[in-house]
Short mmCIF file of C-alpha atoms in Angstrom, two decimals:
data_model
loop_
_atom_site.label_atom_id
_atom_site.label_comp_id
_atom_site.label_asym_id
_atom_site.label_seq_id
_atom_site.Cartn_x
_atom_site.Cartn_y
_atom_site.Cartn_z
CA MET G 291 22.43 -14.27 -2.91
CA ALA G 292 20.42 -14.66 0.26
CA ASP G 293 17.70 -17.30 0.57
CA PHE G 294 14.88 -16.06 2.79
CA GLY G 295 12.61 -19.00 1.98
CA TYR G 296 10.65 -17.04 -0.64
CA LYS G 297 11.38 -15.30 -3.92
CA ILE G 298 10.18 -12.15 -5.64
CA GLN G 299 7.06 -13.23 -7.50
CA GLU G 300 7.16 -12.37 -11.17
CA ASP G 301 4.86 -9.66 -12.46
CA ARG G 302 1.99 -11.34 -14.32
CA GLN G 303 0.32 -8.20 -15.59
CA ILE G 304 -0.87 -8.47 -19.19
CA ASN G 305 0.31 -5.44 -21.08
CA TYR G 306 -1.98 -4.99 -24.07
CA ASP G 307 -0.06 -1.88 -25.14
CA SER G 308 3.19 -3.71 -25.70
CA ASN G 309 1.89 -7.19 -26.59
CA ASP G 310 1.94 -8.07 -30.27
CA ARG G 311 -1.57 -9.16 -31.25
CA THR G 312 -0.90 -9.65 -34.98
CA LEU G 313 -1.54 -13.41 -34.64
CA PHE G 314 -5.05 -12.75 -33.33
CA TYR G 315 -5.82 -10.33 -36.15
CA PHE G 316 -4.40 -12.82 -38.68
CA LEU G 317 -6.61 -15.59 -37.30
CA LYS G 318 -9.66 -13.35 -37.34
CA ARG G 319 -9.04 -12.82 -41.04
CA VAL G 320 -8.35 -16.43 -42.08
CA GLU G 321 -10.69 -18.15 -39.58
CA PRO G 322 -13.40 -15.65 -38.56
CA SER G 323 -15.12 -18.25 -36.36
CA ILE G 324 -12.45 -17.50 -33.69
CA SER G 325 -14.59 -14.50 -32.73
CA LEU G 326 -17.36 -16.89 -31.64
CA CYS G 327 -15.20 -18.53 -28.95
CA ILE G 328 -16.66 -17.96 -25.47
CA GLY G 329 -13.81 -19.70 -23.65
CA CYS G 330 -16.06 -22.48 -22.31
CA GLY G 331 -13.23 -25.04 -22.31
CA THR G 332 -15.06 -27.87 -24.11
CA CYS G 333 -12.10 -28.11 -26.49
CA SER G 334 -9.73 -28.79 -23.60
CA ALA G 335 -12.10 -31.25 -21.97
CA THR G 336 -12.32 -33.40 -25.07
CA CYS G 337 -8.67 -33.14 -26.13
CA THR G 338 -6.79 -36.48 -26.29
CA ALA G 339 -3.38 -34.80 -26.02
CA GLY G 340 -4.65 -32.87 -22.99
CA GLN G 341 -5.39 -36.15 -21.17
CA PHE G 342 -1.71 -37.04 -21.15
CA THR G 343 0.13 -33.68 -21.32
CA GLN G 344 -0.33 -30.12 -20.11
CA PHE G 345 -1.61 -29.15 -23.57
CA ASP G 346 -4.66 -26.90 -23.20
CA LEU G 347 -6.33 -25.32 -26.24
CA HIS G 348 -8.52 -23.17 -24.00
CA LYS G 349 -5.35 -21.60 -22.59
CA ILE G 350 -3.90 -21.17 -26.09
CA MET G 351 -7.00 -19.27 -27.21
CA LEU G 352 -6.49 -16.97 -24.22
CA TYR G 353 -2.82 -16.45 -25.10
CA VAL G 354 -3.80 -15.70 -28.73
CA ARG G 355 -6.18 -12.97 -27.61
CA ARG G 356 -3.61 -11.53 -25.20
CA GLY G 357 -0.81 -11.63 -27.78
CA GLU G 358 1.48 -13.86 -25.71
CA LYS G 359 3.16 -15.62 -28.63
CA VAL G 360 6.04 -17.25 -26.74
CA HIS G 361 3.70 -19.49 -24.74
CA ILE G 362 1.74 -20.42 -27.89
CA ALA G 363 4.80 -21.46 -29.88
CA ASN G 364 5.87 -23.83 -27.11
CA GLU G 365 2.45 -25.37 -26.59
CA ILE G 366 0.98 -25.65 -30.08
CA LYS G 367 3.44 -28.38 -31.15
CA LYS G 368 1.71 -30.83 -28.82
CA CYS G 369 -1.52 -30.84 -30.89
CA MET G 370 -2.04 -33.97 -33.05
CA LEU G 371 -4.67 -32.29 -35.25
CA CYS G 372 -7.23 -35.02 -34.53
CA GLY G 373 -10.06 -32.46 -34.68
CA LYS G 374 -12.10 -33.73 -31.71
CA CYS G 375 -12.15 -30.20 -30.33
CA SER G 376 -13.83 -28.91 -33.51
CA LEU G 377 -16.50 -31.62 -33.28
CA ALA G 378 -17.22 -30.82 -29.62
CA CYS G 379 -17.22 -27.01 -29.83
CA PRO G 380 -20.76 -25.77 -28.96
CA LYS G 381 -20.22 -22.53 -30.86
CA GLY G 382 -18.96 -24.16 -34.04
CA VAL G 383 -15.49 -22.62 -33.85
CA ASN G 384 -13.14 -24.34 -36.29
CA THR G 385 -10.50 -24.92 -33.64
CA ARG G 386 -8.60 -27.40 -35.80
CA ASN G 387 -8.12 -24.79 -38.47
CA ILE G 388 -7.12 -22.22 -35.86
CA ILE G 389 -4.31 -24.48 -34.68
CA PHE G 390 -3.33 -25.22 -38.29
CA GLN G 391 -3.29 -21.52 -39.19
CA THR G 392 -1.45 -20.60 -36.00
CA ARG G 393 1.29 -23.08 -36.82
CA LYS G 394 1.44 -21.69 -40.35
CA PHE G 395 1.71 -18.13 -39.01
CA LEU G 396 4.36 -18.89 -36.42
CA TYR G 397 6.52 -21.03 -38.73
CA SER G 398 6.27 -18.61 -41.65
CA ASN G 399 7.32 -15.76 -39.33
CA LYS G 400 10.39 -17.59 -38.08
CA MET R 736 -18.80 32.21 -1.48
CA GLU R 737 -20.60 30.08 -4.01
CA LEU R 738 -18.58 27.16 -5.27
CA THR R 739 -18.71 26.46 -8.98
CA GLY R 740 -17.36 23.90 -11.44
CA LYS R 741 -14.33 21.99 -10.20
CA GLN R 742 -14.46 23.67 -6.79
CA ASN R 743 -17.90 22.21 -6.30
CA ILE R 744 -16.78 18.74 -7.34
CA TRP R 745 -13.66 18.94 -5.16
CA LYS R 746 -15.90 19.71 -2.17
CA ASP R 747 -17.11 16.11 -2.27
CA TYR R 748 -13.55 14.91 -1.79
CA GLN R 749 -12.98 16.76 1.47
CA LYS R 750 -13.57 15.36 4.91
CA GLU R 751 -14.32 16.90 8.25
CA ILE R 752 -11.40 16.70 10.64
CA ALA R 753 -11.87 17.70 14.27
CA SER R 754 -9.67 20.60 15.33
CA ASP R 755 -9.01 19.70 18.98
CA LYS R 756 -9.68 17.25 21.84
CA TYR R 757 -8.47 14.02 20.31
CA PHE R 758 -8.56 10.51 21.75
CA TYR R 759 -5.46 8.85 20.29
CA VAL R 760 -5.12 5.12 19.70
CA ARG R 761 -1.71 3.73 18.82
CA SER R 762 -0.76 1.23 16.16
CA CYS R 763 0.65 -2.25 16.84
CA VAL R 764 2.98 -2.11 13.84
CA ARG R 765 4.08 1.49 14.18
CA GLN R 766 4.96 1.34 17.87
CA ASN R 767 7.03 -1.78 17.26
CA PHE R 768 8.88 -0.83 14.10
CA PHE R 769 8.91 2.97 14.18
CA PRO R 770 8.39 3.82 17.86
CA GLY R 771 9.65 7.37 17.38
CA ALA R 772 6.91 8.18 14.86
CA GLU R 773 4.00 8.09 17.31
CA THR R 774 5.97 9.93 19.98
CA THR R 775 6.72 12.59 17.39
CA PHE R 776 3.04 12.88 16.48
CA LEU R 777 2.11 13.47 20.14
CA ARG R 778 4.98 15.93 20.53
CA ILE R 779 3.86 17.93 17.51
CA LEU R 780 0.23 17.98 18.64
CA LYS R 781 1.03 18.91 22.23
CA ASP R 782 4.13 21.12 21.99
CA GLU R 783 3.79 22.75 18.57
CA LEU R 784 0.05 22.93 18.04
CA HIS R 785 -1.01 23.00 21.73
CA LYS R 786 -3.88 20.57 21.25
CA ASP R 787 -5.65 18.44 23.80
CA ILE R 788 -4.74 14.87 22.87
CA TYR R 789 -5.14 11.95 25.21
CA GLU R 790 -4.21 8.29 25.04
CA HIS R 791 -5.63 5.76 27.44
CA PRO R 792 -3.16 3.31 28.98
CA CYS R 793 -5.69 0.47 28.67
CA HIS R 794 -6.37 0.62 24.95
CA THR R 795 -5.43 -2.49 23.03
CA THR R 796 -5.00 -3.63 19.44
CA CYS R 797 -8.02 -2.98 17.22
CA THR R 798 -7.58 -6.62 16.05
CA GLY R 799 -6.92 -5.37 12.50
CA ILE R 800 -3.93 -7.66 11.96
CA GLY R 801 -5.84 -10.72 13.18
CA TYR R 802 -9.03 -9.68 11.40
CA HIS R 803 -7.33 -9.16 8.04
CA GLY R 804 -5.19 -12.25 8.66
CA ASP R 805 -8.44 -14.27 8.84
CA VAL R 806 -8.01 -15.41 12.44
CA VAL R 807 -10.26 -12.93 14.32
CA PRO R 808 -14.02 -13.00 13.54
CA PHE R 809 -15.80 -9.72 12.81
CA ASP R 810 -17.98 -9.99 15.94
CA THR R 811 -14.86 -10.14 18.10
CA ALA R 812 -13.32 -7.19 16.24
CA MET R 813 -16.51 -5.15 16.73
CA THR R 814 -16.60 -5.86 20.48
CA VAL R 815 -12.92 -4.97 20.94
CA ILE R 816 -13.51 -1.74 19.02
CA ALA R 817 -16.60 -1.04 21.13
CA ARG R 818 -14.32 -1.31 24.17
CA GLN R 819 -11.96 1.33 22.70
CA PHE R 820 -14.99 3.58 22.19
CA ALA R 821 -15.99 2.92 25.81
CA LEU R 822 -12.53 4.02 26.99
CA MET R 823 -12.90 7.17 24.89
CA THR R 824 -16.37 7.85 26.29
CA GLU R 825 -15.17 7.31 29.89
CA ALA R 826 -12.28 9.71 29.30
CA GLY R 827 -14.72 12.37 28.04
CA TYR R 828 -13.58 12.54 24.41
CA GLU R 829 -15.54 12.34 21.15
CA ASN R 830 -12.94 12.62 18.40
CA LEU R 831 -11.08 9.41 17.69
CA VAL R 832 -7.62 9.57 16.06
CA PRO R 833 -6.17 6.19 15.16
CA SER R 834 -2.47 6.09 14.38
CA CYS R 835 -2.88 3.09 12.10
CA VAL R 836 -4.45 3.12 8.67
CA THR R 837 -5.74 -0.42 9.13
CA SER R 838 -7.34 0.58 12.43
CA PHE R 839 -8.83 3.58 10.64
CA GLY R 840 -10.23 1.26 7.97
CA LEU R 841 -11.58 -1.16 10.53
CA TYR R 842 -13.16 1.58 12.66
CA SER R 843 -14.79 2.92 9.50
CA GLU R 844 -15.98 -0.57 8.55
CA VAL R 845 -17.48 -1.17 11.99
CA LEU R 846 -19.17 2.24 12.12
CA GLU R 847 -20.55 1.75 8.62
CA THR R 848 -21.87 -1.70 9.62
CA TRP R 849 -23.57 -0.27 12.71
CA HIS R 850 -25.02 2.55 10.65
CA HIS R 851 -26.68 0.13 8.25
CA PHE R 852 -27.47 -2.63 10.77
CA PRO R 853 -28.59 -1.12 14.11
CA ASP R 854 -29.43 -4.61 15.40
CA VAL R 855 -25.71 -5.51 15.11
CA LEU R 856 -24.85 -2.41 17.12
CA ALA R 857 -27.37 -3.45 19.80
CA ARG R 858 -25.83 -6.92 19.90
CA VAL R 859 -22.30 -5.52 20.26
CA ARG R 860 -23.45 -3.19 23.07
CA GLU R 861 -24.89 -6.22 24.82
CA HIS R 862 -21.66 -8.25 24.32
CA LEU R 863 -19.54 -5.42 25.74
CA ARG R 864 -21.89 -4.89 28.68
CA LYS R 865 -21.80 -8.59 29.58
CA ALA R 866 -18.05 -8.86 29.16
CA THR R 867 -16.89 -5.62 30.79
CA GLY R 868 -19.91 -3.74 32.15
CA ARG R 869 -18.95 -0.81 29.90
CA GLU R 870 -21.11 1.50 27.77
CA PHE R 871 -19.99 3.62 24.86
CA ASN R 872 -20.89 6.50 22.57
CA ILE R 873 -20.15 6.44 18.87
CA PRO R 874 -17.35 8.91 18.04
CA LYS R 875 -18.44 12.19 16.50
CA ASN R 876 -15.36 12.38 14.32
CA VAL R 877 -12.89 9.70 13.20
CA ALA R 878 -9.78 11.10 11.55
CA HIS R 879 -6.55 9.29 10.83
CA ALA R 880 -3.40 10.83 12.36
CA SER R 881 -2.29 11.87 8.86
CA ASP R 882 -5.58 13.77 8.46
CA VAL R 883 -4.75 15.75 11.59
CA ILE R 884 -1.22 16.60 10.40
CA PHE R 885 -2.71 17.46 6.99
CA LYS R 886 -5.18 19.83 8.68
CA PHE R 887 -2.36 21.66 10.45
CA ARG R 888 0.21 21.46 7.64
CA ASN R 889 0.26 25.27 7.28
CA GLU R 890 0.93 25.78 10.98
CA ILE R 891 3.75 23.22 10.80
CA ALA R 892 5.17 24.99 7.71
CA ALA R 893 5.07 28.29 9.61
CA LYS R 894 7.16 26.77 12.41
CA ALA R 895 9.46 24.81 10.07
CA LYS R 896 13.22 25.02 10.44
CA TYR R 897 13.90 23.05 7.29
CA LYS R 898 12.12 22.60 3.99
CA LEU R 899 11.82 19.64 1.68
CA VAL R 900 14.38 21.31 -0.55
CA ASN R 901 17.85 20.25 -1.61
CA VAL R 902 20.03 22.92 0.02
CA GLU R 903 22.82 22.39 -2.52
CA THR R 904 20.73 22.79 -5.66
CA GLY R 905 17.85 24.82 -4.21
CA LYS R 906 15.43 22.48 -5.97
CA PRO R 907 12.44 20.80 -4.27
CA LEU R 908 13.06 17.22 -3.15
CA LYS R 909 11.38 14.65 -5.35
CA VAL R 910 8.97 12.78 -3.11
CA VAL R 911 7.01 9.59 -3.73
CA GLU R 912 3.82 9.69 -1.67
CA HIS R 913 2.35 6.33 -0.77
CA ILE R 914 -1.15 6.12 0.71
CA GLY R 915 -2.14 3.05 2.70
CA CYS R 916 -4.85 1.02 0.94
CA HIS R 917 -7.05 0.93 4.07
CA TYR R 918 -7.00 4.73 4.20
CA SER R 919 -8.59 5.52 0.86
CA LYS R 920 -9.57 2.33 -0.93
CA MET R 921 -12.03 0.76 1.52
CA PHE R 922 -14.18 3.80 2.24
CA PRO R 923 -13.01 6.48 -0.21
CA ALA R 924 -15.36 9.10 1.24
CA LYS R 925 -13.60 8.81 4.62
CA GLY R 926 -10.24 10.01 3.27
CA VAL R 927 -9.09 13.40 2.00
CA GLY R 928 -9.31 13.24 -1.78
CA GLY R 929 -10.99 9.83 -1.82
CA ALA R 930 -9.57 6.90 -3.75
CA GLU R 931 -9.20 8.89 -6.96
CA PHE R 932 -7.22 11.91 -5.73
CA PRO R 933 -5.83 11.06 -2.30
CA TYR R 934 -4.41 14.41 -1.27
CA VAL R 935 -3.51 13.93 2.37
CA LEU R 936 0.23 13.39 1.84
CA ILE R 937 0.52 15.56 -1.28
CA GLY R 938 -0.83 18.48 0.74
CA MET R 939 1.92 18.04 3.33
CA VAL R 940 4.72 17.57 0.80
CA GLU R 941 3.74 20.60 -1.27
CA GLU R 942 3.22 22.79 1.81
CA TRP R 943 6.64 21.87 3.14
CA GLY R 944 8.44 22.63 -0.11
CA GLY R 945 8.72 19.24 -1.83
CA GLU R 946 7.63 18.07 -5.25
CA VAL R 947 5.44 14.99 -5.66
CA ILE R 948 6.37 12.45 -8.31
CA ASP R 949 3.73 10.83 -10.46
CA TYR R 950 4.79 7.39 -11.63
CA PRO R 951 2.91 4.47 -13.22
CA GLU R 952 2.46 2.26 -10.13
CA ARG R 953 1.72 5.15 -7.78
CA ARG R 954 -1.48 3.66 -6.42
CA HIS R 955 -0.24 0.08 -6.30
CA CYS R 956 -0.29 -1.59 -2.88
CA CYS R 957 3.01 -1.92 -0.99
CA GLY R 958 2.27 -5.64 -0.74
CA PHE R 959 1.71 -6.01 3.01
CA GLY R 960 -1.84 -7.31 2.73
CA PHE R 961 -1.53 -9.17 6.09
CA ARG R 962 -2.12 -12.73 4.92
CA GLN R 963 0.26 -12.20 1.99
CA TYR R 964 3.04 -11.46 4.39
CA LEU R 965 2.06 -13.44 7.48
CA ILE R 966 2.15 -16.73 5.58
CA GLN R 967 5.64 -17.37 4.29
CA ALA R 968 4.40 -19.16 1.17
CA ASN R 969 2.60 -15.95 0.13
CA ARG R 970 5.49 -13.65 0.93
CA GLY R 971 6.80 -13.72 -2.66
CA TYR R 972 3.64 -11.86 -3.65
CA SER R 973 4.23 -9.26 -0.96
CA VAL R 974 7.80 -8.53 -2.05
CA GLY R 975 6.67 -8.77 -5.71
CA CYS R 976 4.28 -5.84 -5.12
CA SER R 977 6.98 -3.66 -3.58
CA HIS R 978 9.41 -4.71 -6.31
CA LYS R 979 6.95 -3.57 -8.96
CA LYS R 980 6.66 -0.17 -7.29
CA PHE R 981 10.40 0.31 -6.96
CA GLU R 982 10.99 -0.64 -10.60
CA SER R 983 8.29 1.82 -11.61
CA MET R 984 9.54 4.76 -9.52
CA GLU R 985 13.26 4.20 -10.13
CA PRO R 986 13.54 6.19 -13.41
CA TYR R 987 12.15 9.28 -11.64
CA GLU R 988 15.03 9.20 -9.12
CA PRO R 989 12.97 9.98 -6.01
CA ASP R 990 14.78 11.44 -3.00
CA MET R 991 12.43 9.91 -0.49
CA ILE R 992 9.14 8.06 0.07
CA ILE R 993 6.50 9.37 2.49
CA THR R 994 3.72 7.08 3.74
CA ASN R 995 0.73 7.31 6.05
CA CYS R 996 0.29 3.63 6.89
CA PRO R 997 2.26 1.71 9.51
CA GLY R 998 2.74 -1.30 7.23
CA CYS R 999 3.78 0.55 4.06
CA PRO R 1000 6.93 2.25 5.43
CA MET R 1001 7.97 -1.00 7.06
CA PHE R 1002 7.62 -2.99 3.86
CA LEU R 1003 8.94 -0.35 1.47
CA ASP R 1004 11.89 0.04 3.84
CA LYS R 1005 12.67 -3.60 4.65
CA TRP R 1006 11.88 -5.02 1.19
CA GLN R 1007 14.55 -2.79 -0.33
CA TYR R 1008 16.99 -4.72 1.84
CA ALA R 1009 15.44 -8.10 0.92
CA ILE R 1010 15.46 -7.28 -2.82
CA SER R 1011 19.08 -6.11 -2.64
CA GLU R 1012 20.07 -9.36 -0.94
CA MET R 1013 18.08 -11.54 -3.38
CA ASN R 1014 18.71 -9.70 -6.65
CA GLY R 1015 21.65 -7.44 -5.86
CA LYS R 1016 19.55 -4.45 -6.96
CA THR R 1017 19.31 -1.15 -5.09
CA TYR R 1018 17.08 1.78 -6.03
CA GLY R 1019 18.84 4.84 -4.64
CA LYS R 1020 22.03 6.50 -5.81
CA ASN R 1021 25.50 5.00 -5.21
CA GLY R 1022 24.16 1.65 -4.02
CA GLN R 1023 21.95 3.29 -1.40
CA GLY R 1024 18.22 2.76 -1.01
CA ILE R 1025 15.38 5.28 -1.26
CA PRO R 1026 14.73 6.49 2.31
CA VAL R 1027 11.18 5.74 3.51
CA PHE R 1028 9.48 7.80 6.20
CA THR R 1029 6.16 8.13 7.93
CA PHE R 1030 4.42 11.52 7.72
CA GLU R 1031 5.17 12.20 11.42
CA GLU R 1032 8.87 11.61 10.83
CA VAL R 1033 8.86 13.99 7.88
CA ALA R 1034 6.97 16.57 9.95
CA GLY R 1035 9.55 16.08 12.71
CA MET R 1036 12.45 16.57 10.28
CA VAL R 1037 10.83 19.72 8.90
CA LEU R 1038 10.35 21.05 12.44
CA GLY R 1039 14.03 20.46 13.15
CA TYR R 1040 13.69 17.64 15.68
CA ASP R 1041 16.80 15.60 16.33
CA PRO R 1042 16.64 12.70 13.82
CA TRP R 1043 17.68 10.21 16.50
CA ASP R 1044 14.90 11.48 18.82
CA ILE R 1045 12.29 10.73 16.17
CA GLY R 1046 13.71 7.24 15.65
CA LEU R 1047 15.28 7.48 12.19
CA GLN R 1048 18.11 5.15 13.27
CA VAL R 1049 15.74 2.17 13.28
CA HIS R 1050 15.10 2.42 9.54
CA GLN R 1051 16.74 -0.16 7.31
CA ILE R 1052 17.48 2.44 4.61
CA SER R 1053 19.83 5.07 5.95
CA CYS R 1054 18.28 8.47 6.48
CA GLU R 1055 21.57 10.40 6.32
CA PRO R 1056 21.40 11.14 2.55
CA ILE R 1057 18.10 12.99 2.99
CA LEU R 1058 19.27 14.75 6.16
CA ASN R 1059 22.30 16.01 4.25
CA LYS R 1060 20.18 17.10 1.29
CA MET R 1061 17.86 19.08 3.57
CA GLY R 1062 20.81 20.54 5.47
CA ILE R 1063 19.61 19.12 8.79
CA LYS R 1064 22.20 19.34 11.56
CA TYR R 1065 22.75 16.06 13.41
CA ASP R 1066 25.38 14.25 15.39
CA PRO R 1067 26.44 11.10 13.47
CA THR R 1068 28.09 9.65 16.56
CA ALA R 1069 24.81 9.78 18.51
CA LYS R 1070 22.95 7.53 16.06
CA TYR R 1071 23.11 4.43 18.23
CA LEU R 1072 22.85 6.06 21.64
CA GLY R 1073 19.77 5.45 23.74
CA LYS R 1074 17.78 8.16 25.50
CA ASN R 1075 20.04 7.87 28.54
CA GLY R 1076 23.16 8.14 26.39
CA LYS R 1077 23.87 4.43 26.71
CA TYR R 1078 25.48 2.84 23.65
CA LEU R 1079 22.96 0.46 22.04
CA GLY R 1080 25.35 -1.27 19.61
CA VAL R 1081 25.53 -1.06 15.82
CA PRO R 1082 23.38 -3.41 13.72
CA GLU R 1083 25.02 -5.76 11.25
CA LYS R 1084 25.63 -4.17 7.81
CA PRO R 1085 23.71 -5.51 4.81
CA SER R 1086 25.92 -7.14 2.19
CA VAL R 1087 24.62 -5.05 -0.76
CA LEU R 1088 22.88 -1.88 0.48
CA LYS R 1089 25.18 1.02 1.28
CA ASP R 1090 24.79 3.54 4.11
#
């Protein structure tokens, strides 16, 4: 195949019609505080794992809402469940429980 | 006649298009990549419709490529455009017809700016006077070349030798119409049908016997976007946009694509080659591509002009499949002969795309 010095950029459109958002609805049921998240990023800023890896809870919350489960399954394993994010969250979202429940959901659905 | 309901609403989506005495300004992209298209436009206007259309030998680029590529400041663009208006004024014309959609967008942007900020207009007049000693009048009517063909689509249909119909099946050709973003998305009120129902190409296709395809990414940009293409690092985005459109239109099996922008036919044409070389994928039948034409070329085909006179041999995607479908008579051996009958040579064949 020819190399022109550039490649066809992948389509990054979020398709809410085809994305499976069952994880988000599950989390809303078991941890209703997820609805309070305003995506401020305090969780990511305080995260110990995030200092040393690409782990980013802020991004995971976005993926959860969009229903992009593949990204979540790869990323969520990096969390050490220290709970600093829950302590720092200005909206009182129980982020630690969200990660815990997400793991539970993903592993039980495997 | 009193207009009611939808007729009344539709009235807001029309635009005034001058009916004669045009001052024509060419396009940098079109005259380089599809030189036959502009010649065909002038031929149709002069020989078929008997209109007074004039082009000044001293007109230059509108600076659209540089302006949208972030290298030409707006003040420079305005002064260059003021000079084009001065040429028009000196030649005694009032109706400006740009060949390029980007020029059309930029002319509209400049006129809109002057309308809202008269002090800017005064400054530009002063700049032009100091630089060239020229004065100018603001055009009474600015219509894109596709607007003009749209206005006379019935007359062209009346003179047509061929229709956008498959002569074997008798069914209308399935046409993808692609409107340039700078035609209808910058100043929707300046285009026929606005941004919501751009009708300029649909009107032509339907009048000439074709059937327009509606597909999900119909209004998606072709991906040119100037800076996206001009900088190699961004070029993946440009081809990604075209790729998305091709993937979206493929299931509808279009026979051809018609465009009204100089950049769109170039990219929709050339990217089919690039995608086939990178991914091995083609979007037409039997390994061929989907032929891409400008509206002038389609008008020329419908009027029975020789396909090699209107420059269809310079397209990357072969035009022969559509010529055969429409039953157009042509000499295959004359494809690579110049105007003087001199053999120009055959371009290298792509490794994936078929003729």
